[in-house]
Amino acid sequence: MNATLPSAEVLRATLAGLLDGLPPKQAAQAVERLIANYRGTTPTDAPVLRDRSDVAAYAAYRMPATFEAVRSALDALREAAPDWAPVTHTDVGGGTGAASWAVAGAWEGEEPRTTVLDWAEPALALGRELAELSGIPALRAAEWRRARIGAGLELAPTDLITVSYVLNELTADVRGALVDTAAAAAQAVVVVEPGTPDGYARIIEARDRLIAAGLTVAAPCPHSAACPIEPGTDWCHFSARVSRSSLHRRVKGGSLPYEDEKFSYVVATRFGTQPVVARVTRKPQIRKGQVLLDLCTRDEALRRATVTKRHGELYRAARDVAWGDEWPPPGEDG
């Protein structure tokens, strides 16, 4: 396959080539167990992915969605720090490498040296295979290393650390130790979790620890002060559109050509960034002659903005703005 940068299309094609021939019944059974774990609240001290069939099912079930969620978080980092690019990257609990695929394509002209750490050797093995099949130099050059993802994990200094869909597998004390270790090792830390109330709670916990370690929030929040959401009343999450391949639809039992991945995330850095003035925290409501935007703002408040036709260009911009975007758009007055 000829490719220079990762994309959702390259990932789907690579997955299809590697997983073609996986018995559908076996895949479906493995997916059911993985979904139960993904949605559950019981942490474990053992790898979730036990063998190649588990890993293959996981790759088909989760890699495209994880890729899109992490890519969205990385887009927010690039917007907040347009002049920064990582030279080195560590993917903690990276499994088959979805986050590493996203990092490899996030900075045009840059190919960070990636190290993927995971405690499941079958996941690392399949990740290596996918990287090799991709034909993408940055992925093929990645180092895939077995490591226990826990309180005793040692991380070498690096520019960027990603921790995606990992914290839900860990106990609270181990989660805290892992985030502290990442904060001490990296210039930028990106943490992504499911867009559920529990996932958001883990992100807030990680956010607090990153700030306590001396980092500042670059995204999605416009500030590093306390989250204005009252605990238990709501949760901050976003959505990424994921195109499904026929294989993906078959394994997940879906019929639509796409799905929407809900996720929560935080990006924190040790270098200066330019956080947004405000971010759209829900899907915009487009009504006749007006657009309603739910915003998290730099003054630490949640508010709803009503943009009407009398706002001219700003109204036209509001009709095009998406959930998770900054507001107002660059060059527009609020």
mmCIF file of C-alpha atoms in Angstrom:
data_model
loop_
_atom_site.group_PDB
_atom_site.id
_atom_site.type_symbol
_atom_site.label_atom_id
_atom_site.label_comp_id
_atom_site.label_asym_id
_atom_site.label_seq_id
_atom_site.Cartn_x
_atom_site.Cartn_y
_atom_site.Cartn_z
ATOM 1 C CA MET A 1 0.000 0.000 0.000
ATOM 2 C CA ASN A 2 1.441 3.359 -0.973
ATOM 3 C CA ALA A 3 0.846 5.926 1.714
ATOM 4 C CA THR A 4 2.839 8.680 3.306
ATOM 5 C CA LEU A 5 0.442 9.871 6.019
ATOM 6 C CA PRO A 6 -2.130 7.963 8.063
ATOM 7 C CA SER A 7 -5.786 8.565 7.372
ATOM 8 C CA ALA A 8 -9.042 6.926 8.317
ATOM 9 C CA GLU A 9 -9.194 5.398 4.828
ATOM 10 C CA VAL A 10 -5.682 3.934 5.076
ATOM 11 C CA LEU A 11 -6.475 2.526 8.514
ATOM 12 C CA ARG A 12 -9.696 0.889 7.335
ATOM 13 C CA ALA A 13 -7.971 -0.623 4.307
ATOM 14 C CA THR A 14 -5.104 -1.919 6.434
ATOM 15 C CA LEU A 15 -7.494 -3.442 8.958
ATOM 16 C CA ALA A 16 -9.527 -5.098 6.218
ATOM 17 C CA GLY A 17 -6.425 -6.632 4.682
ATOM 18 C CA LEU A 18 -5.166 -8.015 7.976
ATOM 19 C CA LEU A 19 -8.477 -9.194 9.419
ATOM 20 C CA ASP A 20 -9.977 -10.699 6.273
ATOM 21 C CA GLY A 21 -10.812 -14.277 7.124
ATOM 22 C CA LEU A 22 -11.430 -13.709 10.825
ATOM 23 C CA PRO A 23 -14.420 -16.013 11.632
ATOM 24 C CA PRO A 24 -17.412 -13.659 12.099
ATOM 25 C CA LYS A 25 -18.855 -15.665 15.013
ATOM 26 C CA GLN A 26 -15.550 -15.657 16.858
ATOM 27 C CA ALA A 27 -15.131 -11.949 16.228
ATOM 28 C CA ALA A 28 -18.669 -11.184 17.400
ATOM 29 C CA GLN A 29 -18.190 -13.112 20.646
ATOM 30 C CA ALA A 30 -14.934 -11.328 21.374
ATOM 31 C CA VAL A 31 -16.507 -7.966 20.591
ATOM 32 C CA GLU A 32 -19.379 -8.638 22.990
ATOM 33 C CA ARG A 33 -16.936 -9.287 25.815
ATOM 34 C CA LEU A 34 -14.881 -6.210 24.919
ATOM 35 C CA ILE A 35 -17.985 -4.008 24.810
ATOM 36 C CA ALA A 36 -18.948 -5.232 28.266
ATOM 37 C CA ASN A 37 -15.506 -4.279 29.549
ATOM 38 C CA TYR A 38 -15.519 -0.950 27.689
ATOM 39 C CA ARG A 39 -18.860 0.042 29.198
ATOM 40 C CA GLY A 40 -18.190 -1.443 32.607
ATOM 41 C CA THR A 41 -16.922 0.203 35.764
ATOM 42 C CA THR A 42 -14.809 -2.611 37.208
ATOM 43 C CA PRO A 43 -11.092 -1.945 36.737
ATOM 44 C CA THR A 44 -8.676 -4.793 36.261
ATOM 45 C CA ASP A 45 -5.003 -5.452 36.902
ATOM 46 C CA ALA A 46 -4.704 -7.819 33.934
ATOM 47 C CA PRO A 47 -4.622 -7.128 30.186
ATOM 48 C CA VAL A 48 -8.081 -6.917 28.642
ATOM 49 C CA LEU A 49 -6.802 -8.302 25.318
ATOM 50 C CA ARG A 50 -5.840 -11.922 25.973
ATOM 51 C CA ASP A 51 -5.056 -13.470 22.583
ATOM 52 C CA ARG A 52 -4.957 -12.757 18.875
ATOM 53 C CA SER A 53 -8.695 -13.255 18.353
ATOM 54 C CA ASP A 54 -9.400 -10.727 21.101
ATOM 55 C CA VAL A 55 -6.922 -8.309 19.572
ATOM 56 C CA ALA A 56 -8.257 -8.717 16.039
ATOM 57 C CA ALA A 57 -11.814 -8.139 17.234
ATOM 58 C CA TYR A 58 -10.692 -5.118 19.246
ATOM 59 C CA ALA A 59 -8.884 -3.653 16.260
ATOM 60 C CA ALA A 60 -12.003 -3.913 14.107
ATOM 61 C CA TYR A 61 -14.295 -2.723 16.882
ATOM 62 C CA ARG A 62 -12.287 0.132 18.402
ATOM 63 C CA MET A 63 -9.348 1.306 16.282
ATOM 64 C CA PRO A 64 -11.288 3.542 13.842
ATOM 65 C CA ALA A 65 -13.188 5.241 16.674
ATOM 66 C CA THR A 66 -10.112 5.677 18.868
ATOM 67 C CA PHE A 67 -8.207 7.080 15.892
ATOM 68 C CA GLU A 68 -10.866 9.737 15.246
ATOM 69 C CA ALA A 69 -11.223 10.700 18.917
ATOM 70 C CA VAL A 70 -7.469 11.100 19.406
ATOM 71 C CA ARG A 71 -7.156 12.948 16.112
ATOM 72 C CA SER A 72 -9.786 15.436 17.318
ATOM 73 C CA ALA A 73 -7.834 16.022 20.537
ATOM 74 C CA LEU A 74 -4.603 16.472 18.578
ATOM 75 C CA ASP A 75 -6.336 18.969 16.270
ATOM 76 C CA ALA A 76 -7.205 21.008 19.363
ATOM 77 C CA LEU A 77 -3.573 20.856 20.517
ATOM 78 C CA ARG A 78 -2.338 22.035 17.108
ATOM 79 C CA GLU A 79 -4.812 24.919 17.154
ATOM 80 C CA ALA A 80 -3.681 25.966 20.639
ATOM 81 C CA ALA A 81 0.040 25.615 19.786
ATOM 82 C CA PRO A 82 0.400 26.154 16.019
ATOM 83 C CA ASP A 83 4.180 26.580 16.191
ATOM 84 C CA TRP A 84 4.872 23.428 18.213
ATOM 85 C CA ALA A 85 5.402 19.899 16.937
ATOM 86 C CA PRO A 86 6.641 16.843 18.843
ATOM 87 C CA VAL A 87 9.849 15.078 17.896
ATOM 88 C CA THR A 88 9.205 12.139 20.224
ATOM 89 C CA HIS A 89 5.955 10.482 21.278
ATOM 90 C CA THR A 90 5.079 7.783 23.788
ATOM 91 C CA ASP A 91 1.742 5.989 23.439
ATOM 92 C CA VAL A 92 0.962 4.635 26.925
ATOM 93 C CA GLY A 93 -1.326 1.616 26.833
ATOM 94 C CA GLY A 94 -1.351 2.047 23.074
ATOM 95 C CA GLY A 95 -2.441 -1.507 22.262
ATOM 96 C CA THR A 96 -2.666 -1.904 18.505
ATOM 97 C CA GLY A 97 -1.585 1.701 17.955
ATOM 98 C CA ALA A 98 -4.680 3.744 17.065
ATOM 99 C CA ALA A 99 -3.355 6.840 18.865
ATOM 100 C CA SER A 100 0.033 6.401 17.189
ATOM 101 C CA TRP A 101 -1.690 6.394 13.793
ATOM 102 C CA ALA A 102 -3.354 9.695 14.735
ATOM 103 C CA VAL A 103 -0.082 11.242 15.946
ATOM 104 C CA ALA A 104 1.799 10.134 12.820
ATOM 105 C CA GLY A 105 -0.540 12.193 10.645
ATOM 106 C CA ALA A 106 -1.217 15.172 12.884
ATOM 107 C CA TRP A 107 1.746 17.406 12.050
ATOM 108 C CA GLU A 108 2.342 17.850 8.343
ATOM 109 C CA GLY A 109 5.988 17.431 7.466
ATOM 110 C CA GLU A 110 6.826 16.012 10.898
ATOM 111 C CA GLU A 111 7.229 12.346 11.784
ATOM 112 C CA PRO A 112 7.555 11.962 15.564
ATOM 113 C CA ARG A 113 9.535 8.960 16.797
ATOM 114 C CA THR A 114 6.931 6.848 18.537
ATOM 115 C CA THR A 115 7.238 4.266 21.288
ATOM 116 C CA VAL A 116 4.119 2.189 21.988
ATOM 117 C CA LEU A 117 3.861 0.693 25.472
ATOM 118 C CA ASP A 118 1.316 -1.972 26.362
ATOM 119 C CA TRP A 119 1.116 -4.960 28.663
ATOM 120 C CA ALA A 120 -0.595 -7.237 26.103
ATOM 121 C CA GLU A 121 1.959 -8.789 23.752
ATOM 122 C CA PRO A 122 -0.776 -9.944 21.293
ATOM 123 C CA ALA A 123 -1.875 -6.313 20.909
ATOM 124 C CA LEU A 124 1.683 -5.146 20.295
ATOM 125 C CA ALA A 125 2.239 -7.923 17.758
ATOM 126 C CA LEU A 126 -0.841 -7.002 15.773
ATOM 127 C CA GLY A 127 0.053 -3.317 16.047
ATOM 128 C CA ARG A 128 3.447 -4.066 14.482
ATOM 129 C CA GLU A 129 1.748 -5.949 11.663
ATOM 130 C CA LEU A 130 -0.663 -3.108 10.972
ATOM 131 C CA ALA A 131 2.191 -0.594 11.001
ATOM 132 C CA GLU A 132 4.185 -2.662 8.546
ATOM 133 C CA LEU A 133 1.207 -3.166 6.233
ATOM 134 C CA SER A 134 0.402 0.551 6.300
ATOM 135 C CA GLY A 135 3.530 1.478 4.362
ATOM 136 C CA ILE A 136 3.750 4.644 6.484
ATOM 137 C CA PRO A 137 7.372 5.387 7.462
ATOM 138 C CA ALA A 138 6.606 6.902 10.878
ATOM 139 C CA LEU A 139 4.532 3.887 11.886
ATOM 140 C CA ARG A 140 6.932 1.338 10.488
ATOM 141 C CA ALA A 141 9.738 2.968 12.483
ATOM 142 C CA ALA A 142 7.786 2.880 15.774
ATOM 143 C CA GLU A 143 9.083 0.842 18.691
ATOM 144 C CA TRP A 144 6.564 -1.587 20.213
ATOM 145 C CA ARG A 145 7.526 -2.443 23.787
ATOM 146 C CA ARG A 146 5.848 -4.584 26.417
ATOM 147 C CA ALA A 147 5.395 -2.779 29.746
ATOM 148 C CA ARG A 148 3.069 -3.127 32.688
ATOM 149 C CA ILE A 149 0.788 -0.087 32.617
ATOM 150 C CA GLY A 150 0.563 0.728 36.287
ATOM 151 C CA ALA A 151 1.960 2.604 39.237
ATOM 152 C CA GLY A 152 5.507 1.328 38.670
ATOM 153 C CA LEU A 153 5.713 2.378 35.026
ATOM 154 C CA GLU A 154 8.834 4.373 34.176
ATOM 155 C CA LEU A 155 8.641 6.806 31.269
ATOM 156 C CA ALA A 156 11.599 8.415 29.557
ATOM 157 C CA PRO A 157 11.397 12.153 28.850
ATOM 158 C CA THR A 158 9.427 12.786 25.667
ATOM 159 C CA ASP A 159 7.658 15.607 23.866
ATOM 160 C CA LEU A 160 4.195 14.067 23.710
ATOM 161 C CA ILE A 161 2.405 11.371 25.690
ATOM 162 C CA THR A 162 -0.982 9.973 24.683
ATOM 163 C CA VAL A 163 -3.117 7.949 27.103
ATOM 164 C CA SER A 164 -6.261 6.912 25.259
ATOM 165 C CA TYR A 165 -9.014 4.689 26.644
ATOM 166 C CA VAL A 166 -6.657 3.334 29.307
ATOM 167 C CA LEU A 167 -7.665 4.915 32.620
ATOM 168 C CA ASN A 168 -10.941 2.969 32.798
ATOM 169 C CA GLU A 169 -8.896 -0.239 33.051
ATOM 170 C CA LEU A 170 -7.071 0.946 36.182
ATOM 171 C CA THR A 171 -7.883 1.415 39.847
ATOM 172 C CA ALA A 172 -8.061 4.992 41.165
ATOM 173 C CA ASP A 173 -4.660 4.963 42.858
ATOM 174 C CA VAL A 174 -2.976 3.477 39.795
ATOM 175 C CA ARG A 175 -4.708 6.016 37.520
ATOM 176 C CA GLY A 176 -3.351 8.832 39.627
ATOM 177 C CA ALA A 177 0.178 7.450 39.638
ATOM 178 C CA LEU A 178 0.124 6.958 35.868
ATOM 179 C CA VAL A 179 -1.051 10.517 35.185
ATOM 180 C CA ASP A 180 1.597 11.898 37.551
ATOM 181 C CA THR A 181 4.279 9.876 35.769
ATOM 182 C CA ALA A 182 3.105 11.118 32.374
ATOM 183 C CA ALA A 183 3.054 14.715 33.615
ATOM 184 C CA ALA A 184 6.641 14.430 34.827
ATOM 185 C CA ALA A 185 7.914 12.922 31.568
ATOM 186 C CA ALA A 186 6.191 14.934 28.825
ATOM 187 C CA GLN A 187 5.973 18.437 27.420
ATOM 188 C CA ALA A 188 2.392 17.728 26.343
ATOM 189 C CA VAL A 189 -0.060 15.120 27.624
ATOM 190 C CA VAL A 190 -3.235 14.063 25.811
ATOM 191 C CA VAL A 191 -5.729 11.927 27.736
ATOM 192 C CA VAL A 192 -8.862 10.546 26.048
ATOM 193 C CA GLU A 193 -11.665 8.551 27.671
ATOM 194 C CA PRO A 194 -15.183 7.461 26.680
ATOM 195 C CA GLY A 195 -17.706 10.293 26.531
ATOM 196 C CA THR A 196 -19.711 8.970 29.472
ATOM 197 C CA PRO A 197 -20.229 10.448 32.947
ATOM 198 C CA ASP A 198 -17.633 8.023 34.318
ATOM 199 C CA GLY A 199 -15.211 8.807 31.492
ATOM 200 C CA TYR A 200 -15.616 12.534 32.100
ATOM 201 C CA ALA A 201 -14.990 12.006 35.832
ATOM 202 C CA ARG A 202 -11.703 10.285 35.017
ATOM 203 C CA ILE A 203 -10.744 13.140 32.687
ATOM 204 C CA ILE A 204 -11.462 15.719 35.412
ATOM 205 C CA GLU A 205 -9.371 13.684 37.830
ATOM 206 C CA ALA A 206 -6.519 13.578 35.295
ATOM 207 C CA ARG A 207 -6.960 17.296 34.516
ATOM 208 C CA ASP A 208 -6.623 18.192 38.196
ATOM 209 C CA ARG A 209 -3.458 16.117 38.566
ATOM 210 C CA LEU A 210 -1.886 17.562 35.417
ATOM 211 C CA ILE A 211 -2.518 21.102 36.664
ATOM 212 C CA ALA A 212 -1.143 20.207 40.105
ATOM 213 C CA ALA A 213 2.001 18.929 38.362
ATOM 214 C CA GLY A 214 2.585 22.343 36.797
ATOM 215 C CA LEU A 215 0.999 21.890 33.360
ATOM 216 C CA THR A 216 -1.643 24.205 31.931
ATOM 217 C CA VAL A 217 -4.744 23.170 30.023
ATOM 218 C CA ALA A 218 -4.564 23.790 26.283
ATOM 219 C CA ALA A 219 -7.859 22.107 25.309
ATOM 220 C CA PRO A 220 -10.747 21.641 25.318
ATOM 221 C CA CYS A 221 -11.122 24.116 28.180
ATOM 222 C CA PRO A 222 -10.516 27.840 27.600
ATOM 223 C CA HIS A 223 -8.827 28.027 31.035
ATOM 224 C CA SER A 224 -7.043 26.006 33.722
ATOM 225 C CA ALA A 225 -9.431 26.915 36.540
ATOM 226 C CA ALA A 226 -11.983 24.515 37.983
ATOM 227 C CA CYS A 227 -14.479 22.995 35.559
ATOM 228 C CA PRO A 228 -17.720 25.004 35.840
ATOM 229 C CA ILE A 229 -19.899 21.897 35.502
ATOM 230 C CA GLU A 230 -21.430 20.980 38.847
ATOM 231 C CA PRO A 231 -20.523 17.327 39.568
ATOM 232 C CA GLY A 232 -23.382 14.967 38.913
ATOM 233 C CA THR A 233 -25.427 17.428 36.841
ATOM 234 C CA ASP A 234 -23.793 17.039 33.431
ATOM 235 C CA TRP A 235 -20.582 15.959 31.755
ATOM 236 C CA CYS A 236 -18.319 17.478 29.113
ATOM 237 C CA HIS A 237 -17.879 15.344 26.018
ATOM 238 C CA PHE A 238 -17.569 15.657 22.270
ATOM 239 C CA SER A 239 -18.327 13.647 19.151
ATOM 240 C CA ALA A 240 -16.309 12.413 16.188
ATOM 241 C CA ARG A 241 -17.860 10.936 13.040
ATOM 242 C CA VAL A 242 -16.421 7.509 12.218
ATOM 243 C CA SER A 243 -16.907 5.972 8.786
ATOM 244 C CA ARG A 244 -17.543 2.240 8.943
ATOM 245 C CA SER A 245 -16.075 -0.267 6.541
ATOM 246 C CA SER A 246 -18.115 -3.356 5.647
ATOM 247 C CA LEU A 247 -15.873 -5.282 8.048
ATOM 248 C CA HIS A 248 -16.560 -2.781 10.803
ATOM 249 C CA ARG A 249 -20.325 -3.012 10.241
ATOM 250 C CA ARG A 250 -20.157 -6.809 10.228
ATOM 251 C CA VAL A 251 -18.187 -7.050 13.459
ATOM 252 C CA LYS A 252 -20.255 -4.418 15.283
ATOM 253 C CA GLY A 253 -23.593 -5.604 13.940
ATOM 254 C CA GLY A 254 -24.519 -2.187 12.562
ATOM 255 C CA SER A 255 -26.113 -1.170 9.281
ATOM 256 C CA LEU A 256 -25.272 2.528 8.992
ATOM 257 C CA PRO A 257 -22.134 3.552 7.057
ATOM 258 C CA TYR A 258 -20.996 5.650 10.022
ATOM 259 C CA GLU A 259 -21.188 6.035 13.775
ATOM 260 C CA ASP A 260 -20.565 8.910 16.171
ATOM 261 C CA GLU A 261 -17.872 8.291 18.763
ATOM 262 C CA LYS A 262 -18.535 10.187 21.993
ATOM 263 C CA PHE A 263 -15.385 11.000 23.954
ATOM 264 C CA SER A 264 -14.007 13.224 26.701
ATOM 265 C CA TYR A 265 -10.454 14.524 26.690
ATOM 266 C CA VAL A 266 -7.904 16.901 28.147
ATOM 267 C CA VAL A 267 -4.718 18.318 26.639
ATOM 268 C CA ALA A 268 -2.172 19.892 28.991
ATOM 269 C CA THR A 269 1.275 21.321 28.264
ATOM 270 C CA ARG A 270 4.424 22.683 29.882
ATOM 271 C CA PHE A 271 4.798 25.321 27.163
ATOM 272 C CA GLY A 272 2.712 28.342 26.306
ATOM 273 C CA THR A 273 -0.479 27.862 24.291
ATOM 274 C CA GLN A 274 -3.388 29.944 23.073
ATOM 275 C CA PRO A 275 -6.585 28.330 24.381
ATOM 276 C CA VAL A 276 -9.832 29.238 22.667
ATOM 277 C CA VAL A 277 -11.953 32.132 23.930
ATOM 278 C CA ALA A 278 -14.897 29.739 24.157
ATOM 279 C CA ARG A 279 -15.699 26.221 22.960
ATOM 280 C CA VAL A 280 -18.987 24.796 21.715
ATOM 281 C CA THR A 281 -19.873 22.054 24.212
ATOM 282 C CA ARG A 282 -23.022 20.646 22.596
ATOM 283 C CA LYS A 283 -24.375 20.146 19.108
ATOM 284 C CA PRO A 284 -25.515 23.582 17.873
ATOM 285 C CA GLN A 285 -29.271 24.019 17.613
ATOM 286 C CA ILE A 286 -30.178 25.547 14.264
ATOM 287 C CA ARG A 287 -33.606 27.154 14.247
ATOM 288 C CA LYS A 288 -35.374 29.536 11.901
ATOM 289 C CA GLY A 289 -33.306 32.690 11.820
ATOM 290 C CA GLN A 290 -31.115 31.776 14.774
ATOM 291 C CA VAL A 291 -28.482 29.382 16.107
ATOM 292 C CA LEU A 292 -28.209 28.423 19.776
ATOM 293 C CA LEU A 293 -24.685 27.670 20.998
ATOM 294 C CA ASP A 294 -23.832 26.164 24.387
ATOM 295 C CA LEU A 295 -20.391 27.467 25.327
ATOM 296 C CA CYS A 296 -17.672 27.012 27.911
ATOM 297 C CA THR A 297 -15.958 30.383 28.154
ATOM 298 C CA ARG A 298 -12.629 31.786 29.292
ATOM 299 C CA ASP A 299 -14.229 33.510 32.284
ATOM 300 C CA GLU A 300 -14.938 30.026 33.665
ATOM 301 C CA ALA A 301 -18.663 30.192 32.978
ATOM 302 C CA LEU A 302 -21.076 28.125 30.950
ATOM 303 C CA ARG A 303 -23.458 30.165 28.846
ATOM 304 C CA ARG A 304 -25.767 29.948 25.878
ATOM 305 C CA ALA A 305 -25.249 32.315 22.970
ATOM 306 C CA THR A 306 -28.075 33.109 20.571
ATOM 307 C CA VAL A 307 -26.788 34.162 17.161
ATOM 308 C CA THR A 308 -29.400 35.629 14.811
ATOM 309 C CA LYS A 309 -29.489 36.895 11.249
ATOM 310 C CA ARG A 310 -28.876 40.422 12.449
ATOM 311 C CA HIS A 311 -25.363 39.297 13.407
ATOM 312 C CA GLY A 312 -24.530 39.001 9.689
ATOM 313 C CA GLU A 313 -21.272 37.130 9.059
ATOM 314 C CA LEU A 314 -21.265 35.770 12.607
ATOM 315 C CA TYR A 315 -24.671 34.174 11.964
ATOM 316 C CA ARG A 316 -23.380 32.507 8.811
ATOM 317 C CA ALA A 317 -20.371 31.252 10.782
ATOM 318 C CA ALA A 318 -22.669 29.927 13.514
ATOM 319 C CA ARG A 319 -24.606 27.859 10.983
ATOM 320 C CA ASP A 320 -21.348 26.127 10.028
ATOM 321 C CA VAL A 321 -19.810 25.706 13.476
ATOM 322 C CA ALA A 322 -19.607 22.189 14.883
ATOM 323 C CA TRP A 323 -19.738 20.629 18.326
ATOM 324 C CA GLY A 324 -16.259 20.993 19.821
ATOM 325 C CA ASP A 325 -15.213 23.993 17.694
ATOM 326 C CA GLU A 326 -13.917 27.268 19.093
ATOM 327 C CA TRP A 327 -16.218 30.276 19.199
ATOM 328 C CA PRO A 328 -16.133 32.788 17.722
ATOM 329 C CA PRO A 329 -14.214 31.519 14.696
ATOM 330 C CA PRO A 330 -10.790 33.089 14.063
ATOM 331 C CA GLY A 331 -11.206 36.562 12.592
ATOM 332 C CA GLU A 332 -14.793 36.934 13.765
ATOM 333 C CA ASP A 333 -15.917 39.215 16.585
ATOM 334 C CA GLY A 334 -18.050 37.766 19.351
#
